[in-house]
Amino acid sequence: MTSRRILALSTMLGGLAIAPHLHAASPTPALAQAASRPNAPATTHRAAGTTGAGKAAAAGTPAPANEAISVFGHGSTRQMTSVTRTMMQQSVPGTSPLKVLSQLPGVLYQSADPFGAYEYSSQLFMRGFNQSQLGFTLDDIPLGDQQFNNYNGLSVTRSIISDDVGGVDVSQGAGAIDVASTSNLGGAIQIRSLDPSHVRGGTIAQTFGSNSTMRTYARFESGDLNPTGTRFYVAYARLNGNLWKGGGYDHSDQVNAKLVQPLARGSSLKLFFDWSSIQQFDYQDMTKNWLNTVGPNLANYYPNYTAAYNAARGTYPAELQKTNDPFDAAYYAGTANRTDYLGGLTLDENLSETLNWKTTLYGHANNGYSTWTTPYIPSPNGAPLSQRIQTPNVARGGFQSAVTWKIAHHAVNAGVWYEYGNFNEGRYFSEAPLLGQGTLGNPTTGFPADKVFATAWQEAFSTRTFVFHLQDTYKITDNLTVNAGFKSMIVNSGNSVPTQDGTINGTRVAQGHLEASNAFLPQVSANWRFLPHNELFFDVSHNMRSFPLDGYGTNVSATPWTASQASFQATRNTLKPETDWVYEGGYRYTSPLISALASLYRVNFSNRLQLITSQAGINPVTAVQNVGGVTTNGAEASVTLRPVRGLSIYNSFSYAHSTYDQNVMTATGPQPTRGKLVPNYPQFMYKGNISYAIGNFDAHVDGTYLSRRELTYTNDLRVPGYFLMNFGMRYHFGQVGPFKGLTASFNVYNLTNKTYIATTNELGNNFVNTDFNYFLMGAPRQFFGTVSADF
């Protein structure tokens, strides 16, 4: 993300990936209903968290070998889909849980690397809503907005080691009323960490693979320490690997720990801790012109400082001279460096057989920086380039507390969520050495405070969030259940700008306060089991997203604070938070041989926030306005067949027609967006997975087809669809020497070595075809092998 690109973004729309959603859940864990069969989907209730295969996984017990790729929400009043630990083990260890979700209908996940670890390229859509419009939690701890500069949370990959994930519950809708999120317009993703084992032991795993990839994982289980069942585990993971093109690497260290103390009446006290440190080099952003002239392997110059220096003076490598903009086509390097601490303490107390009280306390601290070494601002010493540095820092804490009372045929659930958060960010420029006087070296080795020569701005944000919810799950008959409730939300955010440089920014940076609030956001859903194995469900919900935060001219998020002070003042009294209504109905069939799901949905999205350019040129002035809505109609279908023991065949299909309701008026005139498809999200997707287990051996192959994706809001530029396949196999040797179990696995990513475009418009979408429609290439075929041992 360069200075020039950030300037170009002012001609783009922000935060416009819109689409439908469903819900996730209801009451609390202790009181939720379990599935009727071991292979049946999990429960209706989010709080229950673990049921069926999911509960087995959370307890450390392997699920059945012939388990389907997804577990459908049997009995749920909303569309729920679960991914269990066994399903996640089909992927290479270290793969992001979000990447595993891409097998679900309506879910699109893209990344430039095979693990999904490269955060800048991490892009998740559910029914067209992007990740900043979804809700994310880990053991009820809110993970906030998953945009690259996460101001109120933490990315999933840095929140938990993938090996320690017990399961993931997905509602491709608005998410349950009690999900701790202020951005879940399009659904909720609720991650459950693995509980410690009752038996002392542990696991050691080593992965090797393409691009010198090495990943080490180790977990120690204490087992039960006393008759009450007190137990814990501590886990560590380290990843090292080079980029698949160009110089640079991806490195991370992570520690997880969890303590469980069982209490009387089936209650529990659970403590979770996460520490994470990452250093990542960027893949260079691509355009259609660069792809056609240089090819998919275009990369930054790092570690060749001389080449970057000469390019900044106008002397380019021969291949870049073919492009329409060799000055912008490659830089020295871009990096991201982050350190995080996350902790949560949950008391799940069954006060009686009918009364449950659950409270979670949590805290999170983040510090780090990102760098881009570009030729757009020269250094004072005469070097034609400099290093731009951005320093996002987060400190937040809060609590959730809810009570569930089961009386007669009702389960009444009420609770509150409060969070206070600080988000500080600054933009600096540090000096680059003259040619022959050293190099910039590795930008991940630390913040070069002694070389900073300019501070564009420093901003300090603070946010107070308060949410109340009340819902009732009424079991009218044995076969008919209705859930109804509402939540009230108040989010007050504001900033101060203690330092800013108008000569760099070209304007005064916006500062001030905004409040997003709604006292009544209702949801109603129902489930009718009309025949054995057959059920119908429907859901209607109204949702709101709070105003997103970020520094001046940073992401493409449509945050009011990205604008000038004048623009902020002009619109602050008329801006409304984004809202939507979601309508959905569906059918589920569940039996030992077949699990099937079909659903239809409609979303009416209102008060869409969009960046509007009021001045063109090198210093454009932008403002954020409410510019209308989006209407989405869609359908999804999934079926899992288990014809014989050990064989599972999964297929899913999804279709979404998501279009803008109005044209947009800009300084250059009306933009014809009415009736145009929402960019970045395909209209049609197909996912398939075949897995087979016989004895100690299992194997799988999966495939995904995406139709074309639009790159512009007027649909005059697009990327083609593609079909991608992956393969994996695993053999369990059983007890070998001192080890209780020894397992070897082998995975191939992108089996057919398909050249394809992965992440699209990571820097935002343009109205029309320009030279600034950026995307990132997907990784070519990659090979990985893993050996793991249990002791």
CSV table of C-alpha atoms in Angstrom, one decimal, residues 461-663:
chain,number,residue,atom,x,y,z
A,461,PHE,CA,-9.2,6.8,19.1
A,462,SER,CA,-11.4,5.6,22.0
A,463,THR,CA,-14.5,3.6,21.8
A,464,ARG,CA,-17.2,2.6,24.3
A,465,THR,CA,-19.5,-0.3,23.4
A,466,PHE,CA,-22.6,-1.3,25.3
A,467,VAL,CA,-25.0,-4.0,24.1
A,468,PHE,CA,-28.0,-5.6,25.8
A,469,HIS,CA,-29.9,-8.6,24.5
A,470,LEU,CA,-33.1,-10.5,25.5
A,471,GLN,CA,-34.4,-13.6,23.8
A,472,ASP,CA,-36.8,-16.5,24.4
A,473,THR,CA,-36.6,-19.9,22.9
A,474,TYR,CA,-40.1,-21.3,23.1
A,475,LYS,CA,-40.6,-25.1,22.5
A,476,ILE,CA,-44.2,-25.0,21.5
A,477,THR,CA,-44.4,-28.7,20.8
A,478,ASP,CA,-41.8,-31.5,20.5
A,479,ASN,CA,-41.5,-30.6,16.8
A,480,LEU,CA,-41.9,-26.8,16.8
A,481,THR,CA,-39.5,-24.3,18.3
A,482,VAL,CA,-39.6,-20.5,18.0
A,483,ASN,CA,-36.8,-18.1,19.0
A,484,ALA,CA,-37.6,-14.4,19.3
A,485,GLY,CA,-35.7,-11.5,20.8
A,486,PHE,CA,-33.9,-8.2,20.3
A,487,LYS,CA,-30.7,-6.4,21.1
A,488,SER,CA,-29.9,-2.8,21.9
A,489,MET,CA,-26.6,-1.3,20.9
A,490,ILE,CA,-24.7,1.9,21.6
A,491,VAL,CA,-21.2,2.5,20.3
A,492,ASN,CA,-19.6,5.8,20.9
A,493,SER,CA,-16.3,6.5,19.1
A,494,GLY,CA,-14.1,9.6,18.7
A,495,ASN,CA,-10.5,10.7,18.1
A,496,SER,CA,-7.9,13.3,18.7
A,497,VAL,CA,-5.1,14.3,16.4
A,498,PRO,CA,-2.2,15.6,18.5
A,499,THR,CA,0.2,15.7,15.5
A,500,GLN,CA,-0.3,16.3,11.8
A,501,ASP,CA,1.7,17.7,8.9
A,502,GLY,CA,-0.5,19.6,6.4
A,503,THR,CA,2.3,19.7,3.8
A,504,ILE,CA,2.2,15.9,3.6
A,505,ASN,CA,-1.5,15.3,4.1
A,506,GLY,CA,-2.7,18.2,2.0
A,507,THR,CA,-5.5,19.0,4.5
A,508,ARG,CA,-6.4,18.9,8.2
A,509,VAL,CA,-7.1,15.4,9.4
A,510,ALA,CA,-10.7,14.7,10.6
A,511,GLN,CA,-11.3,14.5,14.4
A,512,GLY,CA,-14.5,14.4,16.4
A,513,HIS,CA,-17.1,11.9,17.9
A,514,LEU,CA,-19.8,9.8,16.4
A,515,GLU,CA,-22.4,7.6,18.0
A,516,ALA,CA,-24.1,4.5,16.4
A,517,SER,CA,-27.1,3.4,18.4
A,518,ASN,CA,-30.3,1.5,18.0
A,519,ALA,CA,-32.6,0.5,20.9
A,520,PHE,CA,-34.5,-2.3,19.1
A,521,LEU,CA,-32.8,-4.7,16.7
A,522,PRO,CA,-35.2,-7.7,16.5
A,523,GLN,CA,-34.8,-11.3,15.4
A,524,VAL,CA,-37.4,-14.0,15.0
A,525,SER,CA,-36.7,-17.6,13.9
A,526,ALA,CA,-38.4,-21.0,14.0
A,527,ASN,CA,-37.8,-24.6,13.4
A,528,TRP,CA,-40.5,-27.2,12.5
A,529,ARG,CA,-39.6,-30.9,12.5
A,530,PHE,CA,-42.5,-32.1,10.3
A,531,LEU,CA,-41.3,-35.6,9.7
A,532,PRO,CA,-38.5,-37.8,11.1
A,533,HIS,CA,-35.2,-36.5,9.6
A,534,ASN,CA,-37.0,-33.5,8.0
A,535,GLU,CA,-37.2,-30.0,9.2
A,536,LEU,CA,-38.0,-26.5,8.0
A,537,PHE,CA,-36.6,-23.2,9.4
A,538,PHE,CA,-37.0,-19.5,8.8
A,539,ASP,CA,-35.4,-16.4,10.2
A,540,VAL,CA,-36.0,-12.6,10.0
A,541,SER,CA,-33.6,-10.2,11.6
A,542,HIS,CA,-32.7,-6.5,11.7
A,543,ASN,CA,-29.0,-5.6,12.2
A,544,MET,CA,-26.7,-2.6,12.5
A,545,ARG,CA,-23.0,-2.0,12.1
A,546,SER,CA,-21.1,0.7,14.1
A,547,PHE,CA,-19.0,3.2,12.3
A,548,PRO,CA,-15.6,1.7,11.5
A,549,LEU,CA,-12.3,3.3,12.6
A,550,ASP,CA,-9.0,3.9,11.0
A,551,GLY,CA,-6.3,6.5,10.4
A,552,TYR,CA,-6.4,9.2,7.8
A,553,GLY,CA,-6.1,7.8,4.2
A,554,THR,CA,-5.3,4.3,5.5
A,555,ASN,CA,-7.6,1.4,4.6
A,556,VAL,CA,-10.4,1.4,2.1
A,557,SER,CA,-12.9,1.1,5.0
A,558,ALA,CA,-15.5,3.7,4.7
A,559,THR,CA,-14.6,5.3,8.0
A,560,PRO,CA,-15.7,8.9,8.5
A,561,TRP,CA,-12.3,9.7,10.0
A,562,THR,CA,-10.5,9.0,6.8
A,563,ALA,CA,-11.7,12.4,5.4
A,564,SER,CA,-10.6,16.0,6.0
A,565,GLN,CA,-11.9,17.9,8.9
A,566,ALA,CA,-14.2,20.0,6.7
A,567,SER,CA,-15.7,16.9,5.1
A,568,PHE,CA,-16.2,15.3,8.5
A,569,GLN,CA,-18.0,18.3,9.9
A,570,ALA,CA,-20.2,18.6,6.8
A,571,THR,CA,-21.5,15.0,7.1
A,572,ARG,CA,-21.3,14.1,10.8
A,573,ASN,CA,-24.9,15.2,11.5
A,574,THR,CA,-26.4,13.3,8.6
A,575,LEU,CA,-24.4,10.1,8.6
A,576,LYS,CA,-26.3,7.0,9.7
A,577,PRO,CA,-24.8,3.6,10.6
A,578,GLU,CA,-25.3,0.8,8.1
A,579,THR,CA,-28.3,-1.5,8.7
A,580,ASP,CA,-30.0,-4.4,7.0
A,581,TRP,CA,-33.0,-6.7,7.1
A,582,VAL,CA,-32.4,-10.4,6.4
A,583,TYR,CA,-35.0,-12.9,5.4
A,584,GLU,CA,-34.3,-16.6,5.1
A,585,GLY,CA,-36.1,-19.9,4.9
A,586,GLY,CA,-34.7,-23.4,4.5
A,587,TYR,CA,-35.0,-27.2,4.6
A,588,ARG,CA,-32.7,-29.7,6.3
A,589,TYR,CA,-32.6,-33.5,6.1
A,590,THR,CA,-30.5,-35.5,8.5
A,591,SER,CA,-29.9,-39.2,8.6
A,592,PRO,CA,-27.0,-41.6,9.0
A,593,LEU,CA,-26.6,-41.8,5.2
A,594,ILE,CA,-27.5,-38.3,4.1
A,595,SER,CA,-27.2,-34.8,5.4
A,596,ALA,CA,-28.8,-32.1,3.2
A,597,LEU,CA,-29.5,-28.4,3.4
A,598,ALA,CA,-31.3,-26.0,1.1
A,599,SER,CA,-32.0,-22.3,1.8
A,600,LEU,CA,-33.3,-19.2,0.1
A,601,TYR,CA,-32.5,-15.7,1.4
A,602,ARG,CA,-33.0,-12.0,0.7
A,603,VAL,CA,-31.1,-9.1,2.1
A,604,ASN,CA,-32.1,-5.4,2.1
A,605,PHE,CA,-29.1,-3.3,3.0
A,606,SER,CA,-29.6,0.3,3.8
A,607,ASN,CA,-27.5,3.4,4.6
A,608,ARG,CA,-24.5,2.1,2.7
A,609,LEU,CA,-21.4,4.1,3.6
A,610,GLN,CA,-19.2,5.1,0.7
A,611,LEU,CA,-16.1,7.2,0.1
A,612,ILE,CA,-17.0,10.1,-2.2
A,613,THR,CA,-14.3,12.2,-4.0
A,614,SER,CA,-14.9,15.9,-4.0
A,615,GLN,CA,-11.7,16.9,-5.6
A,616,ALA,CA,-9.5,15.1,-8.1
A,617,GLY,CA,-5.7,15.2,-8.5
A,618,ILE,CA,-2.7,14.5,-6.4
A,619,ASN,CA,-4.4,15.7,-3.1
A,620,PRO,CA,-8.0,14.5,-3.4
A,621,VAL,CA,-10.4,15.4,-0.7
A,622,THR,CA,-12.8,12.7,0.3
A,623,ALA,CA,-15.9,12.4,2.4
A,624,VAL,CA,-18.1,9.6,3.6
A,625,GLN,CA,-21.8,9.6,2.7
A,626,ASN,CA,-24.8,7.4,3.0
A,627,VAL,CA,-25.5,6.6,-0.7
A,628,GLY,CA,-28.3,4.1,-0.7
A,629,GLY,CA,-28.6,0.3,-0.5
A,630,VAL,CA,-27.9,-3.1,-1.9
A,631,THR,CA,-30.5,-5.9,-2.6
A,632,THR,CA,-29.4,-9.5,-2.5
A,633,ASN,CA,-31.3,-12.6,-3.5
A,634,GLY,CA,-29.6,-16.0,-3.2
A,635,ALA,CA,-29.9,-19.7,-2.8
A,636,GLU,CA,-27.7,-22.4,-1.3
A,637,ALA,CA,-27.7,-26.2,-1.3
A,638,SER,CA,-25.4,-28.7,0.4
A,639,VAL,CA,-25.5,-32.5,0.6
A,640,THR,CA,-23.2,-35.0,2.2
A,641,LEU,CA,-23.5,-38.7,1.3
A,642,ARG,CA,-22.1,-41.6,3.4
A,643,PRO,CA,-23.0,-44.6,1.2
A,644,VAL,CA,-20.5,-47.0,2.9
A,645,ARG,CA,-18.5,-46.9,6.0
A,646,GLY,CA,-15.4,-44.7,5.6
A,647,LEU,CA,-16.6,-42.8,2.5
A,648,SER,CA,-18.0,-39.3,2.6
A,649,ILE,CA,-19.0,-37.3,-0.5
A,650,TYR,CA,-19.8,-33.6,-0.1
A,651,ASN,CA,-21.2,-31.1,-2.6
A,652,SER,CA,-22.4,-27.6,-2.2
A,653,PHE,CA,-23.8,-25.0,-4.6
A,654,SER,CA,-24.5,-21.3,-4.0
A,655,TYR,CA,-25.9,-18.5,-6.1
A,656,ALA,CA,-26.1,-14.8,-5.1
A,657,HIS,CA,-27.5,-11.9,-7.1
A,658,SER,CA,-26.4,-8.8,-5.3
A,659,THR,CA,-26.9,-5.4,-6.9
A,660,TYR,CA,-26.8,-1.7,-6.0
A,661,ASP,CA,-30.1,0.1,-5.7
A,662,GLN,CA,-29.1,3.6,-6.8
A,663,ASN,CA,-26.6,5.5,-8.9
